[in-house]
């Protein structure tokens, strides 16, 4: 969903409610208003107050960027600021990000924005990118494109079909939650990339993760490295940039991976 819209605020709120699979009664109960009043807001018979827009947006878990769009559609000034990551006002948050990334070494970790553009990374990331086409490493770097592009990591991902499916499904869920048209375009690009018909890389012995995690297995000069990944976000951001920032940390899935990374970095 675009942050600039000519649609009435009622239409936008209805779209978000449907995206969250809520009935008018469900949302009205959660927001502690009458379903009649919500109906009037959605149909344009009643203009919501600034506080009502923010209350409904919070219940609908609307991203901060799009909450500004709702406010403007209702005739109010936006509330949330979108500072550049390098802005002096974000110094403390920026320091926290770099501390998290550096503290994760010797294992790889990186930070991305809402469109999967690389914002920062630690020293363990670069050695894993050997052989990637230089154009994919020219800023702005899109991490998903870097992974699945024919000139990217795709030729060295051992469990390619599994990992590709995981990434595309995750991006699809992000689109469903945000309605971001740029992510829709990115998903279409990724889906259009050719998939090698045969993976000649041999996977290491199967590890049972009890169906709760998908490992990322990458062939390197040090052998096949296996990782499990986690995502960290800021808990209570009121700045759009911070609310859209995610830190991806990769943990070794086996002792061999841990040993290889420790030897190469330390």
XYZ file of N, CA and C in Angstrom:
798
model
N 0.851 -1.201 0.000
C 0.000 0.000 0.000
C 0.877 1.237 0.000
N 0.586 2.148 -0.856
C 1.379 3.377 -0.937
C 1.110 4.266 0.258
N 2.144 5.019 0.676
C 1.991 5.942 1.789
C 1.257 7.202 1.371
N 1.125 7.443 0.070
C 0.379 8.593 -0.428
C -0.839 8.057 -1.168
N -2.027 8.421 -0.678
C -3.241 7.880 -1.269
C -4.300 8.960 -1.361
N -5.099 8.873 -2.412
C -6.206 9.817 -2.578
C -7.515 9.203 -2.090
N -7.451 7.981 -1.555
C -8.654 7.332 -1.068
C -9.100 7.946 0.260
N -10.397 7.942 0.522
C -10.901 8.408 1.826
C -10.373 7.513 2.935
N -10.236 8.085 4.116
C -9.693 7.322 5.231
C -10.566 6.107 5.544
N -11.876 6.215 5.351
C -12.752 5.078 5.617
C -12.431 3.895 4.729
N -12.164 4.149 3.458
C -11.795 3.072 2.539
C -10.495 2.408 2.961
N -9.525 3.230 3.363
C -8.234 2.694 3.779
C -8.371 1.832 5.032
N -9.155 2.312 5.992
C -9.362 1.538 7.216
C -10.065 0.211 6.919
N -11.027 0.252 6.021
C -11.721 -0.987 5.654
C -10.762 -1.973 4.985
N -9.878 -1.447 4.136
C -8.895 -2.322 3.477
C -7.978 -2.977 4.497
N -7.524 -2.202 5.483
C -6.655 -2.765 6.519
C -7.410 -3.789 7.367
N -8.662 -3.502 7.670
C -9.455 -4.453 8.464
C -9.607 -5.773 7.717
N -9.886 -5.703 6.447
C -10.038 -6.932 5.663
C -8.716 -7.671 5.530
N -7.613 -6.906 5.429
C -6.302 -7.542 5.343
C -6.001 -8.320 6.626
N -6.523 -7.823 7.741
C -6.305 -8.508 9.021
C -7.379 -9.562 9.301
N -8.287 -9.752 8.361
C -9.340 -10.765 8.463
C -10.213 -10.549 9.705
N -10.595 -9.287 9.905
C -11.454 -8.934 11.029
C -12.798 -8.440 10.510
N -13.851 -8.774 11.228
C -15.166 -8.214 10.918
C -15.255 -6.836 11.565
N -16.270 -6.066 11.182
C -16.469 -4.763 11.827
C -16.706 -4.943 13.316
N -17.443 -5.991 13.671
C -17.719 -6.239 15.087
C -16.434 -6.577 15.834
N -15.569 -7.393 15.226
C -14.292 -7.751 15.854
C -13.467 -6.502 16.147
N -13.306 -5.661 15.131
C -12.472 -4.469 15.293
C -13.110 -3.495 16.272
N -14.419 -3.328 16.186
C -15.105 -2.410 17.094
C -14.914 -2.828 18.544
N -15.000 -4.117 18.811
C -14.810 -4.619 20.182
C -13.382 -4.376 20.655
N -12.411 -4.645 19.781
C -11.014 -4.466 20.163
C -10.689 -2.991 20.386
N -11.303 -2.116 19.595
C -11.041 -0.681 19.720
C -11.963 -0.016 20.735
N -12.894 -0.779 21.290
C -13.842 -0.288 22.290
C -14.687 0.862 21.755
N -15.217 0.659 20.543
C -16.173 1.599 19.961
C -17.358 0.786 19.455
N -18.428 1.450 19.083
C -19.588 0.722 18.573
C -19.352 0.329 17.116
N -19.894 -0.814 16.745
C -19.757 -1.260 15.362
C -20.488 -0.291 14.427
N -21.538 0.362 14.935
C -22.266 1.344 14.138
C -21.361 2.526 13.793
N -20.619 3.002 14.802
C -19.718 4.125 14.553
C -18.627 3.727 13.569
N -18.080 2.509 13.717
C -17.055 2.042 12.791
C -17.609 1.958 11.375
N -18.836 1.493 11.251
C -19.469 1.408 9.938
C -19.591 2.788 9.318
N -19.972 3.775 10.126
C -20.108 5.142 9.634
C -18.752 5.691 9.171
N -17.698 5.344 9.920
C -16.349 5.798 9.548
C -15.937 5.188 8.219
N -16.168 3.895 8.064
C -15.734 3.207 6.849
C -16.510 3.665 5.618
N -17.747 4.027 5.798
C -18.558 4.450 4.658
C -18.468 5.950 4.397
N -17.742 6.678 5.254
C -17.576 8.111 5.059
C -18.681 8.954 5.651
N -19.612 8.337 6.358
C -20.703 9.100 6.971
C -20.233 9.830 8.225
N -19.090 9.395 8.762
C -18.539 10.040 9.947
C -17.031 10.168 9.769
N -16.477 11.329 10.067
C -15.039 11.544 9.975
C -14.411 11.252 11.341
N -13.489 10.304 11.411
C -12.902 9.953 12.707
C -11.985 11.054 13.218
N -11.893 11.163 14.519
C -10.952 12.103 15.124
C -9.531 11.571 14.924
N -8.580 12.426 15.184
C -7.180 12.028 15.090
C -6.908 10.856 16.022
N -7.419 10.939 17.240
C -7.204 9.877 18.218
C -7.847 8.571 17.773
N -9.020 8.664 17.127
C -9.707 7.466 16.659
C -8.911 6.788 15.542
N -8.354 7.580 14.639
C -7.545 7.007 13.557
C -6.365 6.240 14.142
N -5.684 6.857 15.113
C -4.522 6.207 15.717
C -4.925 4.963 16.509
N -6.079 5.018 17.165
C -6.542 3.857 17.925
C -6.849 2.687 17.002
N -7.555 2.949 15.929
C -7.897 1.892 14.980
C -6.635 1.349 14.303
N -5.716 2.253 13.957
C -4.478 1.836 13.310
C -3.663 0.937 14.228
N -3.641 1.253 15.510
C -2.910 0.429 16.465
C -3.531 -0.953 16.577
N -4.855 -1.026 16.666
C -5.527 -2.318 16.761
C -5.311 -3.146 15.495
N -5.198 -2.475 14.363
C -5.002 -3.174 13.096
C -3.529 -3.457 12.810
N -2.653 -3.032 13.715
C -1.208 -3.228 13.556
C -0.725 -2.658 12.227
N -1.203 -1.472 11.915
C -0.792 -0.793 10.690
C 0.627 -0.266 10.884
N 1.534 -0.481 9.925
C 2.890 0.060 10.037
C 2.867 1.574 10.226
N 3.884 2.104 10.912
C 3.906 3.529 11.227
C 3.831 4.402 9.984
N 4.530 4.001 8.933
C 4.495 4.782 7.694
C 3.066 4.912 7.173
N 2.314 3.822 7.257
C 0.943 3.831 6.757
C -0.031 4.482 7.746
N 0.352 4.550 9.021
C -0.480 5.306 9.967
C -0.465 6.782 9.603
N 0.697 7.278 9.164
C 0.760 8.661 8.679
C -0.175 8.858 7.490
N -0.207 7.854 6.599
C -1.074 7.951 5.423
C -2.541 8.010 5.838
N -2.910 7.236 6.837
C -4.286 7.265 7.343
C -4.622 8.636 7.922
N -3.689 9.191 8.691
C -3.918 10.506 9.285
C -4.104 11.568 8.205
N -3.253 11.536 7.192
C -3.354 12.532 6.131
C -4.639 12.375 5.334
N -5.067 11.111 5.146
C -6.318 10.873 4.426
C -7.509 11.425 5.197
N -7.367 11.495 6.529
C -8.440 12.031 7.369
C -8.321 13.537 7.567
N -7.258 14.120 6.994
C -7.102 15.568 7.089
C -6.215 16.027 8.230
N -5.460 15.116 8.823
C -4.595 15.470 9.952
C -3.126 15.393 9.545
N -2.305 16.071 10.316
C -0.865 16.056 10.056
C -0.276 14.713 10.479
N 0.742 14.241 9.782
C 1.390 12.988 10.179
C 2.067 13.130 11.535
N 2.167 12.010 12.244
C 2.726 12.012 13.602
C 4.140 11.448 13.643
N 4.379 10.420 12.844
C 5.637 9.685 12.936
C 6.660 10.201 11.933
N 7.888 10.400 12.410
C 8.954 10.907 11.563
C 9.727 9.750 10.943
N 10.299 10.030 9.768
C 11.131 9.039 9.082
C 12.505 9.660 8.867
N 13.379 9.477 9.829
C 14.726 10.027 9.723
C 15.628 9.049 8.959
N 16.648 9.572 8.322
C 17.651 8.708 7.704
C 18.391 7.960 8.807
N 18.845 6.754 8.500
C 19.527 5.951 9.512
C 20.756 6.672 10.057
N 21.371 7.532 9.231
C 22.577 8.257 9.651
C 22.253 9.534 10.414
N 20.978 9.851 10.586
C 20.575 11.075 11.270
C 21.138 11.104 12.700
N 21.672 12.248 13.145
C 22.206 12.352 14.507
C 21.195 11.968 15.584
N 19.912 12.176 15.329
C 18.897 11.844 16.323
C 18.789 10.326 16.543
N 19.290 9.548 15.605
C 19.227 8.086 15.734
C 20.568 7.506 16.200
N 21.414 8.351 16.728
C 22.746 7.894 17.121
C 22.692 6.736 18.115
N 21.843 6.857 19.129
C 21.765 5.800 20.146
C 21.270 4.490 19.534
N 20.247 4.586 18.684
C 19.715 3.389 18.043
C 20.742 2.790 17.082
N 21.431 3.664 16.358
C 22.462 3.202 15.420
C 23.578 2.482 16.175
N 23.956 3.007 17.321
C 24.983 2.362 18.138
C 24.504 1.000 18.605
N 23.231 0.910 18.987
C 22.677 -0.362 19.439
C 22.720 -1.404 18.318
N 22.385 -0.976 17.096
C 22.416 -1.897 15.958
C 23.824 -2.430 15.742
N 24.804 -1.541 15.740
C 26.186 -1.970 15.496
C 26.717 -2.833 16.638
N 26.266 -2.567 17.857
C 26.672 -3.406 18.979
C 26.119 -4.818 18.830
N 24.867 -4.924 18.406
C 24.258 -6.244 18.201
C 24.987 -6.996 17.097
N 25.266 -6.309 15.994
C 25.930 -6.969 14.868
C 27.356 -7.395 15.237
N 28.103 -6.492 15.851
C 29.487 -6.808 16.220
C 29.539 -7.879 17.303
N 28.590 -7.823 18.222
C 28.561 -8.803 19.309
C 28.235 -10.205 18.837
N 27.709 -10.323 17.626
C 27.352 -11.646 17.096
C 28.539 -12.329 16.418
N 29.610 -11.590 16.162
C 30.788 -12.189 15.547
C 31.364 -13.273 16.465
N 31.897 -14.349 15.908
C 32.319 -14.540 14.512
C 31.232 -15.047 13.568
N 29.980 -14.976 13.988
C 28.899 -15.451 13.126
C 28.287 -14.270 12.380
N 27.767 -14.492 11.173
C 27.251 -13.394 10.359
C 25.943 -12.801 10.880
N 25.813 -11.508 10.711
C 24.582 -10.797 11.081
C 24.502 -9.531 10.244
N 23.284 -9.129 9.918
C 23.100 -7.935 9.096
C 21.779 -7.263 9.451
N 21.660 -6.014 9.054
C 20.433 -5.248 9.281
C 19.879 -4.818 7.935
N 18.560 -4.945 7.775
C 17.906 -4.581 6.521
C 16.710 -3.683 6.812
N 16.309 -2.912 5.785
C 15.124 -2.084 5.936
C 13.898 -2.847 5.442
N 12.772 -2.185 5.302
C 11.517 -2.860 4.973
C 11.525 -3.490 3.585
N 12.416 -3.019 2.707
C 12.494 -3.580 1.359
C 13.676 -4.522 1.196
N 14.258 -4.938 2.310
C 15.383 -5.866 2.323
C 16.647 -5.235 1.755
N 16.756 -3.924 1.871
C 17.988 -3.246 1.482
C 18.965 -3.297 2.649
N 20.202 -3.663 2.364
C 21.207 -3.794 3.417
C 21.520 -2.443 4.034
N 21.430 -2.365 5.350
C 21.723 -1.140 6.088
C 23.079 -1.236 6.770
N 23.382 -2.404 7.329
C 24.656 -2.612 8.016
C 24.903 -4.109 8.123
N 26.167 -4.467 8.321
C 26.515 -5.880 8.499
C 27.787 -5.986 9.315
N 28.055 -7.161 9.850
C 29.293 -7.347 10.604
C 30.374 -7.972 9.713
N 31.541 -8.187 10.269
C 32.697 -8.634 9.482
C 32.561 -10.057 8.971
N 31.655 -10.831 9.550
C 31.527 -12.230 9.150
C 30.727 -12.403 7.860
N 30.077 -11.346 7.387
C 29.225 -11.461 6.196
C 30.049 -11.481 4.909
N 30.985 -10.543 4.769
C 31.733 -10.383 3.516
C 32.402 -11.670 3.022
N 33.068 -12.464 3.885
C 33.715 -13.680 3.385
C 32.743 -14.685 2.769
N 31.467 -14.601 3.106
C 30.486 -15.535 2.558
C 30.028 -15.141 1.161
N 30.408 -13.930 0.710
C 29.920 -13.409 -0.563
C 30.916 -13.599 -1.705
N 31.905 -14.431 -1.499
C 32.895 -14.693 -2.543
C 32.233 -15.196 -3.822
N 32.607 -14.602 -4.947
C 32.092 -15.050 -6.227
C 30.809 -14.388 -6.668
N 30.226 -13.547 -5.831
C 28.986 -12.853 -6.195
C 29.294 -11.775 -7.224
N 28.403 -11.606 -8.210
C 28.590 -10.576 -9.225
C 28.735 -9.202 -8.567
N 29.739 -8.408 -8.981
C 29.962 -7.082 -8.383
C 28.729 -6.184 -8.416
N 27.913 -6.292 -9.467
C 26.736 -5.421 -9.570
C 25.766 -5.647 -8.429
N 25.729 -6.869 -7.904
C 24.819 -7.180 -6.798
C 25.341 -6.647 -5.473
N 26.615 -6.253 -5.455
C 27.237 -5.743 -4.236
C 27.412 -4.232 -4.286
N 26.782 -3.603 -5.286
C 26.809 -2.147 -5.404
C 25.584 -1.568 -4.718
N 25.804 -0.605 -3.841
C 24.698 -0.005 -3.085
C 23.689 0.654 -4.014
N 22.390 0.563 -3.698
C 21.815 -0.175 -2.561
C 21.771 -1.678 -2.828
N 22.174 -2.448 -1.824
C 22.235 -3.900 -1.949
C 20.947 -4.506 -1.409
N 20.242 -5.240 -2.253
C 19.046 -5.936 -1.803
C 19.433 -7.357 -1.417
N 19.218 -7.724 -0.190
C 19.690 -8.997 0.336
C 18.997 -10.189 -0.328
N 17.697 -10.073 -0.583
C 16.986 -11.184 -1.224
C 17.436 -11.356 -2.672
N 17.631 -10.242 -3.363
C 18.116 -10.315 -4.740
C 19.532 -10.893 -4.762
N 20.349 -10.482 -3.824
C 21.710 -11.001 -3.705
C 21.711 -12.513 -3.493
N 20.716 -13.007 -2.792
C 20.649 -14.433 -2.475
C 20.154 -15.268 -3.651
N 19.112 -14.824 -4.334
C 18.448 -15.666 -5.330
C 18.762 -15.320 -6.784
N 19.433 -14.215 -7.032
C 19.819 -13.857 -8.402
C 20.798 -14.898 -8.942
N 20.721 -15.206 -10.246
C 21.642 -16.199 -10.835
C 23.117 -15.873 -10.616
N 23.440 -14.598 -10.455
C 24.819 -14.210 -10.203
C 25.136 -14.054 -8.727
N 24.180 -14.423 -7.879
C 24.366 -14.270 -6.437
C 24.781 -15.559 -5.751
N 24.213 -15.783 -4.573
C 24.586 -16.957 -3.774
C 23.893 -18.234 -4.231
N 22.938 -18.112 -5.135
C 22.061 -19.235 -5.474
C 22.824 -20.489 -5.884
N 23.955 -20.325 -6.578
C 24.708 -21.489 -7.047
C 25.424 -22.213 -5.912
N 25.536 -21.562 -4.759
C 26.254 -22.186 -3.633
C 25.340 -22.584 -2.478
N 24.031 -22.376 -2.639
C 23.103 -22.779 -1.580
C 22.798 -24.261 -1.749
N 23.170 -25.049 -0.789
C 23.042 -26.502 -0.879
C 21.584 -26.925 -0.891
N 20.794 -26.404 0.029
C 19.365 -26.731 0.102
C 18.554 -25.631 -0.565
N 18.869 -25.366 -1.834
C 18.324 -24.220 -2.552
C 16.799 -24.206 -2.595
N 16.186 -25.295 -3.025
C 14.734 -25.296 -3.173
C 14.040 -25.022 -1.846
N 14.561 -25.611 -0.795
C 13.978 -25.420 0.532
C 14.153 -23.977 0.998
N 15.359 -23.429 0.838
C 15.635 -22.077 1.309
C 14.925 -21.040 0.450
N 14.886 -21.260 -0.859
C 14.178 -20.346 -1.756
C 12.697 -20.299 -1.394
N 12.105 -21.460 -1.174
C 10.697 -21.521 -0.801
C 10.449 -20.780 0.501
N 11.358 -20.933 1.448
C 11.240 -20.248 2.738
C 11.276 -18.735 2.559
N 12.220 -18.225 1.756
C 12.348 -16.787 1.561
C 11.134 -16.204 0.849
N 10.655 -16.891 -0.185
C 9.504 -16.388 -0.932
C 8.247 -16.390 -0.063
N 8.086 -17.422 0.759
C 6.927 -17.484 1.647
C 6.997 -16.373 2.694
N 8.183 -16.109 3.188
C 8.350 -15.042 4.183
C 8.033 -13.688 3.566
N 8.497 -13.465 2.334
C 8.214 -12.212 1.659
C 6.719 -12.072 1.376
N 6.067 -13.172 1.021
C 4.628 -13.140 0.773
C 3.870 -12.747 2.043
N 4.286 -13.282 3.181
C 3.639 -12.920 4.455
C 3.859 -11.443 4.770
N 5.037 -10.942 4.448
C 5.332 -9.528 4.681
C 4.431 -8.644 3.824
N 4.190 -9.072 2.592
C 3.310 -8.325 1.689
C 1.884 -8.329 2.222
N 1.438 -9.486 2.691
C 0.081 -9.588 3.225
C -0.097 -8.693 4.447
N 0.966 -8.557 5.231
C 0.878 -7.739 6.442
C 0.979 -6.251 6.150
N 1.750 -5.889 5.104
C 2.024 -4.474 4.854
C 1.322 -3.898 3.635
N 1.013 -4.747 2.651
C 0.420 -4.255 1.418
C 1.380 -3.424 0.586
N 2.680 -3.582 0.798
C 3.694 -2.759 0.146
C 3.878 -3.177 -1.315
N 3.604 -2.259 -2.245
C 3.671 -2.590 -3.675
C 5.110 -2.808 -4.143
N 6.065 -2.189 -3.478
C 7.471 -2.398 -3.844
C 7.876 -3.830 -3.532
N 7.376 -4.368 -2.437
C 7.654 -5.762 -2.097
C 6.972 -6.702 -3.080
N 5.813 -6.315 -3.582
C 5.135 -7.123 -4.601
C 6.014 -7.224 -5.842
N 6.583 -6.098 -6.271
C 7.481 -6.093 -7.429
C 8.716 -6.944 -7.160
N 9.248 -6.852 -5.946
C 10.425 -7.644 -5.592
C 10.106 -9.130 -5.640
N 8.953 -9.522 -5.110
C 8.557 -10.925 -5.125
C 8.440 -11.436 -6.557
N 7.859 -10.641 -7.431
C 7.728 -11.052 -8.831
C 9.095 -11.216 -9.493
N 10.030 -10.328 -9.170
C 11.387 -10.443 -9.699
C 12.047 -11.741 -9.233
N 11.940 -12.014 -7.948
C 12.585 -13.195 -7.388
C 11.995 -14.478 -7.968
N 10.687 -14.491 -8.128
C 10.034 -15.666 -8.690
C 10.450 -15.904 -10.144
N 10.799 -14.823 -10.852
C 11.162 -14.932 -12.264
C 12.600 -15.404 -12.468
N 13.416 -15.360 -11.430
C 14.793 -15.825 -11.577
C 14.811 -17.326 -11.875
N 15.651 -17.759 -12.787
C 15.720 -19.198 -13.084
C 16.242 -19.975 -11.885
N 15.723 -21.166 -11.731
C 16.161 -22.055 -10.653
C 16.959 -23.187 -11.282
N 18.187 -23.419 -10.832
C 18.974 -24.520 -11.399
C 18.172 -25.814 -11.387
N 18.154 -26.502 -12.538
C 17.356 -27.728 -12.647
C 17.913 -28.845 -11.802
N 19.226 -28.766 -11.514
C 19.842 -29.824 -10.713
C 20.852 -29.217 -9.770
N 20.721 -29.540 -8.521
C 21.671 -29.047 -7.533
C 22.774 -30.080 -7.379
N 23.971 -29.750 -7.857
C 25.077 -30.701 -7.828
C 25.797 -30.724 -6.491
N 25.408 -29.825 -5.594
C 26.048 -29.790 -4.279
C 25.461 -30.867 -3.387
N 26.303 -31.541 -2.680
C 25.855 -32.615 -1.800
C 25.679 -32.091 -0.383
N 24.485 -32.290 0.137
C 24.193 -31.821 1.485
C 24.898 -32.678 2.514
N 25.220 -32.082 3.652
C 25.789 -32.870 4.741
C 24.674 -33.710 5.359
N 25.036 -34.549 6.277
C 24.066 -35.468 6.882
C 22.856 -34.714 7.410
N 21.703 -35.328 7.249
C 20.461 -34.710 7.693
C 20.494 -34.438 9.198
N 20.038 -33.269 9.572
C 19.914 -32.916 10.984
C 18.445 -32.705 11.280
N 17.962 -33.324 12.323
C 16.547 -33.222 12.659
C 16.294 -31.969 13.484
N 15.566 -31.000 12.885
C 15.217 -29.776 13.600
C 13.772 -29.819 14.068
N 13.204 -31.026 14.089
C 11.848 -31.255 14.611
C 10.802 -30.411 13.887
N 11.105 -30.013 12.649
C 10.134 -29.262 11.872
C 9.917 -27.830 12.325
N 10.812 -27.305 13.161
C 10.608 -25.948 13.680
C 11.569 -24.936 13.074
N 12.508 -25.372 12.254
C 13.471 -24.443 11.664
C 13.978 -24.989 10.342
N 14.307 -24.063 9.438
C 14.889 -24.425 8.152
C 16.322 -23.910 8.126
N 17.295 -24.781 7.983
C 18.683 -24.326 7.972
C 19.038 -23.666 6.641
N 20.022 -22.779 6.685
C 20.588 -22.186 5.483
C 21.952 -22.823 5.293
N 22.115 -23.609 4.227
C 23.350 -24.344 3.993
C 24.069 -23.758 2.788
N 25.307 -23.312 3.016
C 26.070 -22.621 1.985
C 27.421 -23.296 1.781
N 27.728 -23.624 0.522
C 29.019 -24.228 0.194
C 30.086 -23.137 0.143
N 31.189 -23.331 0.885
C 32.280 -22.363 0.928
C 33.604 -23.106 0.824
N 34.706 -22.348 0.771
C 36.028 -22.969 0.732
C 36.318 -23.741 2.010
N 35.595 -23.416 3.073
C 35.779 -24.107 4.352
C 34.840 -25.299 4.496
N 34.126 -25.617 3.417
C 33.151 -26.696 3.477
C 31.742 -26.140 3.516
N 30.784 -26.999 3.761
C 29.393 -26.578 3.833
C 29.110 -26.018 5.223
N 28.667 -24.765 5.245
C 28.309 -24.118 6.507
C 26.798 -24.143 6.658
N 26.340 -24.501 7.845
C 24.898 -24.579 8.110
C 24.523 -23.593 9.203
N 23.462 -22.822 8.931
C 23.036 -21.792 9.869
C 21.551 -21.908 10.189
N 21.205 -21.444 11.374
C 19.820 -21.161 11.741
C 19.733 -19.654 11.942
N 18.644 -19.041 11.493
C 18.558 -17.589 11.550
C 17.471 -17.115 12.501
N 17.691 -15.934 13.057
C 16.688 -15.280 13.901
C 16.563 -13.824 13.458
N 15.427 -13.214 13.762
C 15.181 -11.822 13.401
C 14.927 -11.004 14.663
N 15.583 -9.867 14.770
C 15.426 -8.965 15.911
C 14.932 -7.609 15.421
N 13.933 -7.060 16.103
C 13.416 -5.733 15.759
C 13.367 -4.885 17.028
N 13.273 -3.570 16.852
C 13.137 -2.680 18.001
C 11.746 -2.876 18.615
N 11.695 -2.914 19.926
C 10.452 -3.240 20.602
C 9.400 -2.149 20.597
N 9.801 -0.892 20.774
C 8.816 0.193 20.873
C 9.245 1.399 20.042
N 9.440 1.232 18.746
C 9.893 2.361 17.936
C 8.775 3.365 17.675
N 9.125 4.646 17.642
C 8.174 5.672 17.233
C 8.721 6.422 16.022
N 9.865 5.980 15.521
C 10.438 6.503 14.294
C 10.226 5.468 13.203
N 9.794 5.907 12.029
C 9.468 4.990 10.948
C 10.676 4.152 10.541
N 11.834 4.784 10.439
C 13.037 4.061 10.021
C 13.347 2.908 10.966
N 13.264 3.165 12.262
C 13.552 2.107 13.241
C 12.475 1.041 13.235
N 11.232 1.442 13.012
C 10.146 0.454 13.010
C 10.275 -0.511 11.843
N 10.967 -0.084 10.779
C 11.095 -0.916 9.581
C 12.429 -1.649 9.527
N 13.250 -1.497 10.563
C 14.574 -2.112 10.584
C 14.506 -3.500 11.213
N 15.169 -4.452 10.577
C 15.228 -5.819 11.113
C 16.668 -6.295 11.081
N 17.096 -6.938 12.171
C 18.442 -7.505 12.235
C 18.358 -9.013 12.096
N 19.045 -9.536 11.090
C 19.059 -10.963 10.802
C 20.370 -11.542 11.324
N 20.259 -12.450 12.283
C 21.443 -13.069 12.882
C 21.473 -14.555 12.541
N 22.635 -15.022 12.105
C 22.790 -16.419 11.722
C 23.656 -17.144 12.749
N 23.105 -18.222 13.297
C 23.790 -19.024 14.298
C 24.250 -20.339 13.672
N 25.404 -20.845 14.087
C 25.860 -22.122 13.534
C 24.901 -23.244 13.920
N 24.559 -24.066 12.942
C 23.645 -25.185 13.196
C 24.392 -26.442 13.591
N 25.712 -26.392 13.511
C 26.505 -27.560 13.922
C 27.892 -27.094 14.360
N 28.630 -28.000 14.998
C 29.950 -27.668 15.528
C 30.939 -27.340 14.424
N 30.818 -27.996 13.273
C 31.748 -27.761 12.175
C 31.642 -26.328 11.665
N 30.435 -25.827 11.568
C 30.227 -24.447 11.118
C 30.797 -23.469 12.131
N 30.542 -23.711 13.393
C 31.068 -22.844 14.449
C 32.587 -22.813 14.421
N 33.191 -23.979 14.290
C 34.659 -24.059 14.275
C 35.233 -23.344 13.056
N 34.614 -23.536 11.882
C 35.125 -22.925 10.653
C 35.085 -21.403 10.735
N 33.986 -20.855 11.232
C 33.871 -19.408 11.312
C 34.809 -18.828 12.367
N 34.955 -19.518 13.467
C 35.867 -19.048 14.519
C 37.297 -19.022 14.024
N 37.708 -20.034 13.304
C 39.083 -20.101 12.792
C 39.342 -18.999 11.776
N 38.362 -18.729 10.904
C 38.579 -17.791 9.809
C 38.554 -16.344 10.247
N 37.830 -16.023 11.327
C 37.671 -14.619 11.704
C 38.593 -14.209 12.841
N 38.821 -15.067 13.768
C 39.595 -14.702 14.960
C 41.094 -14.809 14.693
